[in-house]
Amino acid sequence: MKIKAIFFSIIIMLVFVGCKENAAAKIDENNLENAKARDAQLSESSTVISFNKTEHDFGVINEGDVVETTFEITNTGKTDLIITDAFATCGCTVPEWPKDPIKPNEKGILKVSFDSNGRVNKQSKTITIIANTEKGSETVTVSTFVTPKSK
C-alpha cells in the first residue's frame, strides 16, 4: 500500500513540475511575423466571386411550372475562380455552373431551374456554390409563390 502511495505521489509531482513551462514563451516572434505576412498576402491574392444579384423572385407561378433564371458570376479576384460544386436545398431546384475556371475580371453564368410540381404556396430555395474563394462557399436564393392546381 505504501508503494502505491509513493508511486502516486511521484506521478502527481511530475505533472505539476512538467506543467510549469510557459507555452507563450516558446513562440518565436519571427515565425509569428512571417505567418502574419503570409496570411495577408494570401487574402490579397485570393479569388473573389461577385454576383449581379444574390436573390431572384419568380413571382406567382402555377403548380407544375418549371421556371429558370441566371445569375451572372464575375471573378473580381486576382487568380482563377474554380467552382467545384453547386447544390440546392432540395431536388426541385437544379443549378448548372461553369465547369471551366473563370479568369480574373471574366464572367460566367450560374443557371438555376425550379420545378414547382408538388410544391405549393411560398417557396424559397438556397443554392450553395463551392469555390476556391476565401470563405469556400457562397449562396444565392430563388423564391416564388406557387398557386395550387385546381382539383
mmCIF file of N, CA, C and O in Angstrom, residues 20-59:
data_model
loop_
_atom_site.group_PDB
_atom_site.id
_atom_site.type_symbol
_atom_site.label_atom_id
_atom_site.label_comp_id
_atom_site.label_asym_id
_atom_site.label_seq_id
_atom_site.Cartn_x
_atom_site.Cartn_y
_atom_site.Cartn_z
ATOM 1 N N LYS A 20 4.894 23.588 -15.425
ATOM 2 C CA LYS A 20 5.315 24.929 -15.045
ATOM 3 C C LYS A 20 5.819 25.741 -16.230
ATOM 4 O O LYS A 20 5.966 26.942 -16.132
ATOM 5 N N GLU A 21 6.099 25.079 -17.364
ATOM 6 C CA GLU A 21 6.615 25.805 -18.510
ATOM 7 C C GLU A 21 5.532 26.705 -19.089
ATOM 8 O O GLU A 21 4.372 26.342 -19.183
ATOM 9 N N ASN A 22 5.926 27.898 -19.514
ATOM 10 C CA ASN A 22 5.007 28.849 -20.111
ATOM 11 C C ASN A 22 5.010 28.636 -21.626
ATOM 12 O O ASN A 22 6.014 28.892 -22.288
ATOM 13 N N ALA A 23 3.899 28.198 -22.172
ATOM 14 C CA ALA A 23 3.824 27.900 -23.609
ATOM 15 C C ALA A 23 4.027 29.169 -24.436
ATOM 16 O O ALA A 23 4.603 29.124 -25.521
ATOM 17 N N ALA A 24 3.561 30.311 -23.964
ATOM 18 C CA ALA A 24 3.707 31.560 -24.719
ATOM 19 C C ALA A 24 5.169 31.944 -24.877
ATOM 20 O O ALA A 24 5.548 32.597 -25.860
ATOM 21 N N ALA A 25 6.010 31.551 -23.946
ATOM 22 C CA ALA A 25 7.433 31.886 -24.027
ATOM 23 C C ALA A 25 8.130 31.115 -25.146
ATOM 24 O O ALA A 25 9.198 31.512 -25.594
ATOM 25 N N LYS A 26 7.515 30.042 -25.614
ATOM 26 C CA LYS A 26 8.120 29.217 -26.653
ATOM 27 C C LYS A 26 7.833 29.740 -28.062
ATOM 28 O O LYS A 26 8.397 29.240 -29.023
ATOM 29 N N ILE A 27 6.981 30.759 -28.197
ATOM 30 C CA ILE A 27 6.630 31.269 -29.521
ATOM 31 C C ILE A 27 7.777 32.106 -30.062
ATOM 32 O O ILE A 27 8.257 33.027 -29.415
ATOM 33 N N ASP A 28 8.199 31.780 -31.255
ATOM 34 C CA ASP A 28 9.253 32.526 -31.928
ATOM 35 C C ASP A 28 8.604 33.719 -32.633
ATOM 36 O O ASP A 28 7.771 33.549 -33.528
ATOM 37 N N GLU A 29 8.954 34.922 -32.243
ATOM 38 C CA GLU A 29 8.348 36.135 -32.796
ATOM 39 C C GLU A 29 8.567 36.240 -34.309
ATOM 40 O O GLU A 29 7.700 36.733 -35.029
ATOM 41 N N ASN A 30 9.712 35.774 -34.798
ATOM 42 C CA ASN A 30 9.961 35.812 -36.241
ATOM 43 C C ASN A 30 8.961 34.941 -36.992
ATOM 44 O O ASN A 30 8.453 35.331 -38.048
ATOM 45 N N ASN A 31 8.684 33.771 -36.463
ATOM 46 C CA ASN A 31 7.705 32.889 -37.096
ATOM 47 C C ASN A 31 6.314 33.518 -37.079
ATOM 48 O O ASN A 31 5.552 33.389 -38.041
ATOM 49 N N LEU A 32 5.986 34.189 -35.995
ATOM 50 C CA LEU A 32 4.680 34.836 -35.875
ATOM 51 C C LEU A 32 4.540 35.945 -36.920
ATOM 52 O O LEU A 32 3.514 36.051 -37.594
ATOM 53 N N GLU A 33 5.556 36.766 -37.085
ATOM 54 C CA GLU A 33 5.527 37.838 -38.081
ATOM 55 C C GLU A 33 5.469 37.270 -39.499
ATOM 56 O O GLU A 33 4.744 37.784 -40.350
ATOM 57 N N ASN A 34 6.221 36.203 -39.762
ATOM 58 C CA ASN A 34 6.182 35.558 -41.082
ATOM 59 C C ASN A 34 4.792 35.008 -41.390
ATOM 60 O O ASN A 34 4.302 35.116 -42.519
ATOM 61 N N ALA A 35 4.140 34.426 -40.398
ATOM 62 C CA ALA A 35 2.790 33.885 -40.586
ATOM 63 C C ALA A 35 1.790 35.001 -40.859
ATOM 64 O O ALA A 35 0.908 34.861 -41.721
ATOM 65 N N LYS A 36 1.916 36.119 -40.151
ATOM 66 C CA LYS A 36 1.010 37.252 -40.393
ATOM 67 C C LYS A 36 1.186 37.801 -41.805
ATOM 68 O O LYS A 36 0.206 38.102 -42.485
ATOM 69 N N ALA A 37 2.422 37.925 -42.261
ATOM 70 C CA ALA A 37 2.691 38.425 -43.608
ATOM 71 C C ALA A 37 2.158 37.454 -44.662
ATOM 72 O O ALA A 37 1.563 37.871 -45.665
ATOM 73 N N ARG A 38 2.334 36.158 -44.433
ATOM 74 C CA ARG A 38 1.837 35.143 -45.369
ATOM 75 C C ARG A 38 0.323 35.198 -45.462
ATOM 76 O O ARG A 38 -0.249 35.176 -46.554
ATOM 77 N N ASP A 39 -0.360 35.309 -44.315
ATOM 78 C CA ASP A 39 -1.818 35.365 -44.316
ATOM 79 C C ASP A 39 -2.335 36.609 -45.022
ATOM 80 O O ASP A 39 -3.334 36.557 -45.738
ATOM 81 N N ALA A 40 -1.672 37.742 -44.830
ATOM 82 C CA ALA A 40 -2.079 38.980 -45.505
ATOM 83 C C ALA A 40 -1.919 38.842 -47.013
ATOM 84 O O ALA A 40 -2.777 39.274 -47.783
ATOM 85 N N GLN A 41 -0.823 38.223 -47.451
ATOM 86 C CA GLN A 41 -0.580 38.034 -48.878
ATOM 87 C C GLN A 41 -1.616 37.094 -49.482
ATOM 88 O O GLN A 41 -2.110 37.328 -50.577
ATOM 89 N N LEU A 42 -1.969 36.035 -48.773
ATOM 90 C CA LEU A 42 -2.965 35.091 -49.276
ATOM 91 C C LEU A 42 -4.319 35.747 -49.428
ATOM 92 O O LEU A 42 -5.023 35.516 -50.412
ATOM 93 N N SER A 43 -4.722 36.570 -48.452
ATOM 94 C CA SER A 43 -6.034 37.197 -48.539
ATOM 95 C C SER A 43 -6.077 38.241 -49.652
ATOM 96 O O SER A 43 -7.109 38.453 -50.268
ATOM 97 N N GLU A 44 -4.940 38.888 -49.960
ATOM 98 C CA GLU A 44 -4.888 39.850 -51.060
ATOM 99 C C GLU A 44 -4.994 39.165 -52.410
ATOM 100 O O GLU A 44 -5.556 39.707 -53.342
ATOM 101 N N SER A 45 -4.442 37.963 -52.524
ATOM 102 C CA SER A 45 -4.426 37.286 -53.813
ATOM 103 C C SER A 45 -5.509 36.225 -53.937
ATOM 104 O O SER A 45 -5.522 35.472 -54.901
ATOM 105 N N SER A 46 -6.414 36.164 -52.974
ATOM 106 C CA SER A 46 -7.437 35.125 -53.044
ATOM 107 C C SER A 46 -8.470 35.456 -54.115
ATOM 108 O O SER A 46 -8.607 36.583 -54.572
ATOM 109 N N THR A 47 -9.178 34.448 -54.522
ATOM 110 C CA THR A 47 -10.218 34.590 -55.523
ATOM 111 C C THR A 47 -11.446 35.207 -54.878
ATOM 112 O O THR A 47 -11.826 34.845 -53.771
ATOM 113 N N VAL A 48 -12.065 36.126 -55.600
ATOM 114 C CA VAL A 48 -13.266 36.793 -55.103
ATOM 115 C C VAL A 48 -14.361 36.610 -56.145
ATOM 116 O O VAL A 48 -14.147 36.851 -57.330
ATOM 117 N N ILE A 49 -15.537 36.186 -55.685
ATOM 118 C CA ILE A 49 -16.671 35.976 -56.580
ATOM 119 C C ILE A 49 -17.698 37.074 -56.312
ATOM 120 O O ILE A 49 -17.964 37.418 -55.164
ATOM 121 N N SER A 50 -18.225 37.636 -57.393
ATOM 122 C CA SER A 50 -19.279 38.650 -57.292
ATOM 123 C C SER A 50 -20.451 38.208 -58.157
ATOM 124 O O SER A 50 -20.262 37.553 -59.182
ATOM 125 N N PHE A 51 -21.643 38.576 -57.743
ATOM 126 C CA PHE A 51 -22.855 38.221 -58.479
ATOM 127 C C PHE A 51 -23.571 39.502 -58.918
ATOM 128 O O PHE A 51 -23.528 40.503 -58.214
ATOM 129 N N ASN A 52 -24.266 39.446 -60.067
ATOM 130 C CA ASN A 52 -25.077 40.583 -60.465
ATOM 131 C C ASN A 52 -26.300 40.717 -59.559
ATOM 132 O O ASN A 52 -26.870 41.801 -59.434
ATOM 133 N N LYS A 53 -26.693 39.613 -58.914
ATOM 134 C CA LYS A 53 -27.772 39.588 -57.924
ATOM 135 C C LYS A 53 -27.573 38.358 -57.072
ATOM 136 O O LYS A 53 -26.956 37.380 -57.504
ATOM 137 N N THR A 54 -28.057 38.377 -55.857
ATOM 138 C CA THR A 54 -27.947 37.195 -54.996
ATOM 139 C C THR A 54 -29.323 36.595 -54.690
ATOM 140 O O THR A 54 -29.418 35.563 -54.051
ATOM 141 N N GLU A 55 -30.380 37.263 -55.155
ATOM 142 C CA GLU A 55 -31.750 36.771 -54.957
ATOM 143 C C GLU A 55 -32.533 36.952 -56.245
ATOM 144 O O GLU A 55 -32.319 37.922 -56.976
ATOM 145 N N HIS A 56 -33.437 36.007 -56.496
ATOM 146 C CA HIS A 56 -34.343 36.140 -57.633
ATOM 147 C C HIS A 56 -35.719 35.663 -57.202
ATOM 148 O O HIS A 56 -35.862 34.577 -56.634
ATOM 149 N N ASP A 57 -36.740 36.485 -57.494
ATOM 150 C CA ASP A 57 -38.124 36.140 -57.186
ATOM 151 C C ASP A 57 -38.843 35.867 -58.502
ATOM 152 O O ASP A 57 -38.922 36.742 -59.366
ATOM 153 N N PHE A 58 -39.348 34.632 -58.669
ATOM 154 C CA PHE A 58 -40.079 34.271 -59.878
ATOM 155 C C PHE A 58 -41.490 34.843 -59.877
ATOM 156 O O PHE A 58 -42.201 34.720 -60.872
ATOM 157 N N GLY A 59 -41.925 35.402 -58.774
ATOM 158 C CA GLY A 59 -43.288 35.924 -58.680
ATOM 159 C C GLY A 59 -44.262 34.793 -58.418
ATOM 160 O O GLY A 59 -43.932 33.788 -57.786
#
